[in-house]
CSV table of C-alpha atoms in Angstrom, one decimal:
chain,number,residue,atom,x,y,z
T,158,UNK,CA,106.7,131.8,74.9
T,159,UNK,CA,106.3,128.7,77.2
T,160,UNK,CA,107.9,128.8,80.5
T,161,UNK,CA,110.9,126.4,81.2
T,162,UNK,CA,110.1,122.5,82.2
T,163,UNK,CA,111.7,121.9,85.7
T,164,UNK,CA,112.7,118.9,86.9
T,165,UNK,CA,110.9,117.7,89.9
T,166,UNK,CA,111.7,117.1,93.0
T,167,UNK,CA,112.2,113.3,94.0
T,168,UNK,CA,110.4,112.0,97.3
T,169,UNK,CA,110.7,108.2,99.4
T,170,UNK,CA,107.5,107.1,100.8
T,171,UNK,CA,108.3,104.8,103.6
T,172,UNK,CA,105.5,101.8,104.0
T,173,UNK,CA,104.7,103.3,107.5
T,174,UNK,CA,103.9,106.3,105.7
T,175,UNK,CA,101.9,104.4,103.0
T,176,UNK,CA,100.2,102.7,105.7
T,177,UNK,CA,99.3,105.9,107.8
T,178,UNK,CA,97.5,107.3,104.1
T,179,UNK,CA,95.0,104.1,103.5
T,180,UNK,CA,94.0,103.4,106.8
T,181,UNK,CA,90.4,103.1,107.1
T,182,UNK,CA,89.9,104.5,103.3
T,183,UNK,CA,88.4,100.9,101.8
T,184,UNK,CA,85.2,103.3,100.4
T,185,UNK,CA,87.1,105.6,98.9
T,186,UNK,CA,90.0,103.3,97.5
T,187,UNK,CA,87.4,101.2,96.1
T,188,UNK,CA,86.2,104.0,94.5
T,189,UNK,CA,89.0,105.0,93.3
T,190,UNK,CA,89.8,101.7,92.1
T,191,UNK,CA,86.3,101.6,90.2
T,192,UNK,CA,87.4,105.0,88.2
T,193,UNK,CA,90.3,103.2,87.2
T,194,UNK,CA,88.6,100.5,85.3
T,195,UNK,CA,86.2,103.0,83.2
T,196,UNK,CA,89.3,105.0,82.5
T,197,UNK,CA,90.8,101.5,81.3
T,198,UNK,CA,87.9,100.3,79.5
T,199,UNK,CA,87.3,103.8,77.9
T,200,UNK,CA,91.3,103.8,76.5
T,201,UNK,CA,92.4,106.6,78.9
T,202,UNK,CA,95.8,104.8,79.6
T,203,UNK,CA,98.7,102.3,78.8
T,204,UNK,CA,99.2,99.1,80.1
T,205,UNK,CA,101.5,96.8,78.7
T,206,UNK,CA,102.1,93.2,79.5
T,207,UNK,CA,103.8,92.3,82.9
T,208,UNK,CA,107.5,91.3,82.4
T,209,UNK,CA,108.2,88.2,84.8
T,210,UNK,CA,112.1,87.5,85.9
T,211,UNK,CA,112.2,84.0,86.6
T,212,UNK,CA,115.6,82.3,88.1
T,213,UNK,CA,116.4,78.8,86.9
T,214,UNK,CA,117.9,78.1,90.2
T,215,UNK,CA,115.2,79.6,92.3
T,216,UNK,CA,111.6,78.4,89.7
T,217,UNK,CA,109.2,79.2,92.6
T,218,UNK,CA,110.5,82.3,92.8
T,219,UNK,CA,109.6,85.6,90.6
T,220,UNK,CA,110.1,89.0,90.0
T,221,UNK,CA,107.3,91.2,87.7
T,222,UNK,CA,107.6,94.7,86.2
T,223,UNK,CA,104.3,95.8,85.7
T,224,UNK,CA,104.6,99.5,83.6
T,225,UNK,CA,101.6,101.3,82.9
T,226,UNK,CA,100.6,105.1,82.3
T,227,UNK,CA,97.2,106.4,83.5
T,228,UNK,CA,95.0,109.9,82.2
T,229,UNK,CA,92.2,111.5,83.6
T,230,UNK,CA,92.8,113.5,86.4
T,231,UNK,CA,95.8,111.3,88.0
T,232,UNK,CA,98.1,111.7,85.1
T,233,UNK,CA,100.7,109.8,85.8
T,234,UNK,CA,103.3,107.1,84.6
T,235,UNK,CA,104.9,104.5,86.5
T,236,UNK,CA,106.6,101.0,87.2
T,237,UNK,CA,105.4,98.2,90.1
T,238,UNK,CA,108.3,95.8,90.6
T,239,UNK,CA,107.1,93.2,93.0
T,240,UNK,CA,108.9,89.9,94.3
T,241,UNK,CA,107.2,86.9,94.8
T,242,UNK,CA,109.7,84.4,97.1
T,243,UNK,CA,107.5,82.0,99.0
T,244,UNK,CA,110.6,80.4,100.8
T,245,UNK,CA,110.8,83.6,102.8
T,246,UNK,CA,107.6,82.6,104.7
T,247,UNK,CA,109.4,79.8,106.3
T,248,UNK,CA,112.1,81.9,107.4
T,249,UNK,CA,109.7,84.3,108.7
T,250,UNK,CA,109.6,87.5,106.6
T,251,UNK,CA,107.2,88.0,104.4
T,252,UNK,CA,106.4,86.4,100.7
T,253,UNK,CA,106.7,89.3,98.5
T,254,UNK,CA,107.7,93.1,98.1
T,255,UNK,CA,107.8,95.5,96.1
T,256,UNK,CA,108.3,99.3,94.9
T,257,UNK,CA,106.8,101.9,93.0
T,258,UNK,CA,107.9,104.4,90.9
T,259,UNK,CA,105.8,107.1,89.7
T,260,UNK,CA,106.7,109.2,86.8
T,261,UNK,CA,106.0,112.9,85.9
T,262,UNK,CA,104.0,113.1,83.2
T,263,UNK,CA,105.5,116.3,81.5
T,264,UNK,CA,109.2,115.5,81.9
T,265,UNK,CA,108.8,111.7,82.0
T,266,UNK,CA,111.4,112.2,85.3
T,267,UNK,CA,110.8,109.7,88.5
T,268,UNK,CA,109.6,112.0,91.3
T,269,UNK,CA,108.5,109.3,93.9
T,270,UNK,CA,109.7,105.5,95.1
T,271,UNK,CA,106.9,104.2,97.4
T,272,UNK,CA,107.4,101.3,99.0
T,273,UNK,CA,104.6,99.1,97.6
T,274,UNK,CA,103.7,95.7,99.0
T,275,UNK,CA,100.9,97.7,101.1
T,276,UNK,CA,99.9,99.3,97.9
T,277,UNK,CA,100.0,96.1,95.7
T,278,UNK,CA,97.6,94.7,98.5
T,279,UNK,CA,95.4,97.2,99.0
T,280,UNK,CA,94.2,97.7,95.2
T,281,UNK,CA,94.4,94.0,95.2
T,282,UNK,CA,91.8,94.1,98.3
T,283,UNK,CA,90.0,96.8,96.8
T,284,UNK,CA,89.1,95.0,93.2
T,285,UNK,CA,87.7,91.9,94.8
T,286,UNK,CA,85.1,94.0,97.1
T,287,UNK,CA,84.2,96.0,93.9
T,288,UNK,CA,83.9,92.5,91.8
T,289,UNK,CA,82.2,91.0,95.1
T,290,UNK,CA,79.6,94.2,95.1
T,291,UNK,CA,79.0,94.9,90.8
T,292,UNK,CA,78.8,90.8,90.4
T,293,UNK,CA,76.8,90.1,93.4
T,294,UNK,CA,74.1,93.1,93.3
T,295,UNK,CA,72.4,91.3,90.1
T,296,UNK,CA,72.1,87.4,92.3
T,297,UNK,CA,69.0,86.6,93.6
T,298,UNK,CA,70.6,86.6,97.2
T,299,UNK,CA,73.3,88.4,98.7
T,300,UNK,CA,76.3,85.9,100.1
T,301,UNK,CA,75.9,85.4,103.3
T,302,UNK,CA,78.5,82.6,103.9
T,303,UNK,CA,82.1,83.7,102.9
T,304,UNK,CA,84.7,81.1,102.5
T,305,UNK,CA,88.8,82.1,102.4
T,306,UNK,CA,90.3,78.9,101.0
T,307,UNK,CA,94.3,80.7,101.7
T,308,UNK,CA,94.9,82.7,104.4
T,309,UNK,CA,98.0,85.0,104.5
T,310,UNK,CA,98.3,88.9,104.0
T,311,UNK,CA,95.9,89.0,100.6
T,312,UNK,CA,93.0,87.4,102.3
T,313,UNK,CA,93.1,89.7,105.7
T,314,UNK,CA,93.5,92.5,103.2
T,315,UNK,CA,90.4,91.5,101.3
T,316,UNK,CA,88.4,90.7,104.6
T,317,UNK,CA,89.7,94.4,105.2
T,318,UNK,CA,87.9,95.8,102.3
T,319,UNK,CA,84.8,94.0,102.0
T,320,UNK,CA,84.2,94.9,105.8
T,321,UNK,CA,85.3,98.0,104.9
T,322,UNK,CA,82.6,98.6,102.0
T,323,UNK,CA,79.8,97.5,104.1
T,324,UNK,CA,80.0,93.3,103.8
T,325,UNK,CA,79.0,91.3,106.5
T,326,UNK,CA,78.5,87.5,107.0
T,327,UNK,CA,76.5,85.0,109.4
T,328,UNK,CA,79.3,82.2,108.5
T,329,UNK,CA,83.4,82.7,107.5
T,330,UNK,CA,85.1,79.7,106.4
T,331,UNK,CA,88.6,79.6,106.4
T,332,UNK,CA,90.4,76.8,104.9
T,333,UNK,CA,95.0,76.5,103.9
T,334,UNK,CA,97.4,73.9,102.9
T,335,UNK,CA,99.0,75.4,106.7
T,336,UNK,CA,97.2,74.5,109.5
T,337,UNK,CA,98.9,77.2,111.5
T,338,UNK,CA,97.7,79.9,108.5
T,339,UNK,CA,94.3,78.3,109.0
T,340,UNK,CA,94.4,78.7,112.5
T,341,UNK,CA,96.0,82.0,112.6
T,342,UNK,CA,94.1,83.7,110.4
T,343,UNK,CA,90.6,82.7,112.3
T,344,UNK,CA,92.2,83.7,115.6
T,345,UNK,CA,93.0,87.3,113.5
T,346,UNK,CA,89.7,87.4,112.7
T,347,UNK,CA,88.4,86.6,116.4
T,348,UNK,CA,90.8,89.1,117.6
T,349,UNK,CA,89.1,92.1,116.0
T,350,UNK,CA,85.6,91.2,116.4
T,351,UNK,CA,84.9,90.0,113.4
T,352,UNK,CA,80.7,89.3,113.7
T,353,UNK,CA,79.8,85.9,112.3
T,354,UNK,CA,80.3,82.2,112.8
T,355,UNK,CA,84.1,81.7,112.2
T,356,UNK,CA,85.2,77.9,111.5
T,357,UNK,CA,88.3,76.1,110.4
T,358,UNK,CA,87.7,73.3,107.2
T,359,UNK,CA,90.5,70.9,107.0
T,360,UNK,CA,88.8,69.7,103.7
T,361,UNK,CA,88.9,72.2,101.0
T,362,UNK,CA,85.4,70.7,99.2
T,363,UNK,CA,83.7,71.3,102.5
T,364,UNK,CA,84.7,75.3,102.3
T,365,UNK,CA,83.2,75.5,99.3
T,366,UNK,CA,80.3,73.9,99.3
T,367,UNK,CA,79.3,75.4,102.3
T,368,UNK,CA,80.3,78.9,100.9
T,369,UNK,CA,78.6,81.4,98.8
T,370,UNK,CA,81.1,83.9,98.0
T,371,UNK,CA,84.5,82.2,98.1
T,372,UNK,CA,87.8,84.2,97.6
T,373,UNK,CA,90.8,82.4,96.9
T,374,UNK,CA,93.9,84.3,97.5
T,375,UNK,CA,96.7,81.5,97.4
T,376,UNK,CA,100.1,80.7,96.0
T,377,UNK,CA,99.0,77.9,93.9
T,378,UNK,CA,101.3,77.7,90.8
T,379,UNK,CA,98.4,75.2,88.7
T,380,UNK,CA,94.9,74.1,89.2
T,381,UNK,CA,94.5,72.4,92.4
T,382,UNK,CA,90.7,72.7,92.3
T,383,UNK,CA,88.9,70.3,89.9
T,384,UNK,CA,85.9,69.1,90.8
T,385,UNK,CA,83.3,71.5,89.2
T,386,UNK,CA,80.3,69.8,91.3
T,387,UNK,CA,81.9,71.7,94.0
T,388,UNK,CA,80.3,74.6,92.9
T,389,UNK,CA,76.9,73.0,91.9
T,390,UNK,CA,75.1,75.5,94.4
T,391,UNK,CA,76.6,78.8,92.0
T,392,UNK,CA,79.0,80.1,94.1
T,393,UNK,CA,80.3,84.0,93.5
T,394,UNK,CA,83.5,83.2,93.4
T,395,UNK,CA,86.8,86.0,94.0
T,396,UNK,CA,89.5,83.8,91.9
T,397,UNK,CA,91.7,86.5,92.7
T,398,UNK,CA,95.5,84.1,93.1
T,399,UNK,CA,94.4,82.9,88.9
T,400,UNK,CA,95.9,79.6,89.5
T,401,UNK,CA,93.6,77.9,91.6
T,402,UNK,CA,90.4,76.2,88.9
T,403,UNK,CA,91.2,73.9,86.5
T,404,UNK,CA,89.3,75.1,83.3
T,405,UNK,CA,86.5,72.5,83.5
T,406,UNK,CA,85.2,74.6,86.2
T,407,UNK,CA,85.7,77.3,84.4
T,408,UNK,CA,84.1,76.3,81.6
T,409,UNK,CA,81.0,75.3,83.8
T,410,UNK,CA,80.9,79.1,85.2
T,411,UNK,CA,80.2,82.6,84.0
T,412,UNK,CA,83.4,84.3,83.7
T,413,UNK,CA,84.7,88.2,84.6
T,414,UNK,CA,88.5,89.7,84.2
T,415,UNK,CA,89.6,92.8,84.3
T,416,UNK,CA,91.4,92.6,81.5
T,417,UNK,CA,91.1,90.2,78.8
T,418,UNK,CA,94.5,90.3,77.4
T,419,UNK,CA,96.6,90.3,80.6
T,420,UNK,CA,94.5,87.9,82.1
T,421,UNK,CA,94.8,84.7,79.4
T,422,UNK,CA,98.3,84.2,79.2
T,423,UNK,CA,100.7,82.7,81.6
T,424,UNK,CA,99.0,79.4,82.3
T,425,UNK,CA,96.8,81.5,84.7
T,426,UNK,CA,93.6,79.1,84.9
T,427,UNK,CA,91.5,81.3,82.2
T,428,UNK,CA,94.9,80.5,79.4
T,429,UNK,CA,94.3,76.8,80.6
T,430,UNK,CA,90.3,77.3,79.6
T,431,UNK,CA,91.5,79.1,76.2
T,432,UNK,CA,94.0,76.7,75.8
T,433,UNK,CA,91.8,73.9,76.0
T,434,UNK,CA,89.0,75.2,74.0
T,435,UNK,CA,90.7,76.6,71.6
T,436,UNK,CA,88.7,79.8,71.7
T,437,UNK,CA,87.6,82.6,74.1
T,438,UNK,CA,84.0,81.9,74.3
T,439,UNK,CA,83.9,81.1,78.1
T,440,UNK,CA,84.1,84.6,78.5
T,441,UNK,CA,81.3,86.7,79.8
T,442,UNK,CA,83.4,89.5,79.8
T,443,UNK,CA,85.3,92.1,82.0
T,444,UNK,CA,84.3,94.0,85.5
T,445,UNK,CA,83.8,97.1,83.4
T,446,UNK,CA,81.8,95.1,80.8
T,447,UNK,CA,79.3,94.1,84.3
T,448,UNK,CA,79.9,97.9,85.4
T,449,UNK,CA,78.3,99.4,82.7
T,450,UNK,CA,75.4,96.9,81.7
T,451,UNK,CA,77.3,95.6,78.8
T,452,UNK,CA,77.4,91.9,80.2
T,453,UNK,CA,74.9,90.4,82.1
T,454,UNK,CA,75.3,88.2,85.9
T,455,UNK,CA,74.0,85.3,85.6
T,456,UNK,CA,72.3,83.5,88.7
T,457,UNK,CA,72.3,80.1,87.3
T,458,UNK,CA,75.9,79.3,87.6
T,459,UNK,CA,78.5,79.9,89.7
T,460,UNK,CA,80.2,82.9,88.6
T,461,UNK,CA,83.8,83.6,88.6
T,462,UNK,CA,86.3,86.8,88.5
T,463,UNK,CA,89.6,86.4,87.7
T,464,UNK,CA,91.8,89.7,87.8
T,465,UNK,CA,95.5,89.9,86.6
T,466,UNK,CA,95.8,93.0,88.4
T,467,UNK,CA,96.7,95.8,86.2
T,468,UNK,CA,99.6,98.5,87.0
T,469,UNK,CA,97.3,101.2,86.4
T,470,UNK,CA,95.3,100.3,89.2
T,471,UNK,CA,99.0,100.9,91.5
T,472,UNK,CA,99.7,103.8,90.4
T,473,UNK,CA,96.0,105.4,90.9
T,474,UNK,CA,96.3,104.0,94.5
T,475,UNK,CA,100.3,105.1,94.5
T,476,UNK,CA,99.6,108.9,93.4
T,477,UNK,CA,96.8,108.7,95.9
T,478,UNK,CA,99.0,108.3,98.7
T,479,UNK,CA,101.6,110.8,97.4
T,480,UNK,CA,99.3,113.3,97.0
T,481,UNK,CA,97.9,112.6,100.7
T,482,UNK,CA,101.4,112.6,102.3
T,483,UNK,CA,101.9,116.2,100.2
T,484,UNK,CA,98.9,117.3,101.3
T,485,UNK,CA,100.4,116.5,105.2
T,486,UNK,CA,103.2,117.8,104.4
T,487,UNK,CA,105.3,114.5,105.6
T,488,UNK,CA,107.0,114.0,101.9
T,489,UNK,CA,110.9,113.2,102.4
T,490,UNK,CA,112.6,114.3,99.3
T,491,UNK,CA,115.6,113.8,98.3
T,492,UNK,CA,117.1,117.5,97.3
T,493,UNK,CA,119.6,116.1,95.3
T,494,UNK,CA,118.7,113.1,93.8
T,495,UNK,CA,119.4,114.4,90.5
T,496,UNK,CA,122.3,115.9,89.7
T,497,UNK,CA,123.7,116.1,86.3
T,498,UNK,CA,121.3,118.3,84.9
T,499,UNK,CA,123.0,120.9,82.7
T,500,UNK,CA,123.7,119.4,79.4
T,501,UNK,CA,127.3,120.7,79.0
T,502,UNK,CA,127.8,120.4,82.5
């Protein structure tokens, strides 16, 4: 006779608390975040297209519910809702935030609400330094010459990660539409000893070109990058914000996503490509496909990954810091959360 399901208890994870579990654990995030694609590509979980609010009196602003549900060994189900309001920079807090709720597999009930900008960030960071090392491994030379063309919390987080997972560069270019970004961002990287020749480009062709890994991490809503002899000298290129290429360059390039379904929609640069084409065959295929040998780098042209992002990757990175505040014994639950729970009361 099987034993009675019990409801389980519901926990808040603060960001501080978020924070305190990733520090200093790129390797093993990354790691994490590379099990998460073969569990992906092998069909070990559900993820459904985002869902994006959009306000007709606020267009540059957004709200995405990104649900997914994830096997192997994390078993878990879940929901990233994440804002994106650039206007908030100006006033000094930051662009976007988020939550995450993680669901119990068994009973389908909510037993945690992380707060999740930190997380969203962090898996963000930790895809492009697993892109940057499974794309780059197979080039004749490793990059040498990184160039950030947008510089807010994204870009440190990805500088985090590929320092993190063993990078290191004799030049960093750093290059936004905000001087002050710009100028910020190289004094951040300064600051913490960053080795390497660190230098500001007012003009975005001059990043590039003197770049050979290039990670753009912007808010750019359409291409705003069209030159493909830009990239002449084959570039690895991190096209992490989506929006950034316009499809000629695309089209010029070998191309990765994580996800082939999630990635060509929503006028993201590789929809633009499709769009204009009429077919898929710019495609070289995903991460996974360069993981396991089934597509091939090329070292002849510039090669690009563009990830959507993909909720499972949150809630591997989301049960991982529940499961290391449990195991510290620092979860805050929330005894009665639930309360109706006898069906005739």
């Amino acid at each position: 006779m099987s034993q009675p399901t019990a409801v389980p208890p519901f926990a808040v994870i603060s960001g501080a608390q978020v924070q305190s579990a990733l520090h200093h654990r790129e390797k093993q995030i990354t790691d994490l975040v590379e099990a998460t694609y073969r569990l992906h590509a092998e069909g070990d979980s559900v993820n459904p297209p985002s869902y994006f609010l959009r306000f007709p009196d606020r267009p540059n602003s957004r709200i995405i519910a990104l649900p997914a549900s994830i096997g192997g060994q994390v078993r878990v189900d879940g929901l990233k809702w994440i804002s994106s309001f650039p206007d908030n920079v100006a006033a000094g807090i930051p662009r976007a935030s988020a939550v995450l709720i993680l669901n119990d597999h068994d009973t389908g009930y909510p037993f945690a609400c992380l707060e999740s900008s930190i997380i969203s960030a962090t898996r963000t960071a930790a895809m492009a330094a697993l892109a940057a090392d499974r794309l780059g491994r197979d080039r004749t030379e490793r990059p040498a010459r990184v160039g950030f063309f947008g510089t807010g919390l994204i870009a440190r987080y990805i500088h985090t990660f590929l320092a993190g997972t063993g990078w290191s560069f004799d030049e960093i270019g750093v290059h936004d539409l905000s001087a002050h970004s710009a100028t910020g961002f190289a004094g951040y990287l300064q600051q913490t000893g960053t080795p390497g020749r660190i230098t500001v480009h007012e003009d975005p062709e001059e990043l590039i070109r003197s770049s050979d890994m290039v990670v753009f991490a912007t808010i750019a809503a359409k291409p705003h990058v069209t030159d493909p002899s830009w990239f002449a000298h084959n570039p690895l290129v991190l096209h992490v914000s989506l929006r950034d290429l316009a499809p000629e360059i695309l089209l010029a390039s070998a191309n990765f996503v994580d996800d082939v379904e999630h990635c060509l929609k929503a006028d993201t640069s590789p929809h633009l490509a499709e769009q204009l084409t009429g077919n898929r065959d710019f495609l070289t295929g995903t991460l996974a496909d360069a993981m396991s040998g089934k597509a091939q780098v090329p070292d002849d042209r510039p090669v690009v990954f563009s990830p959507f992002g993909l909720g499972v990757l949150d809630l591997a990175v989301g049960k991982y810091v529940y499961d290391e505040t449990e195991r510290a014994g620092q979860l805050h639950v929330i005894g009665d959360f639930f309360h109706e729970l006898r069906r005739y009361g």
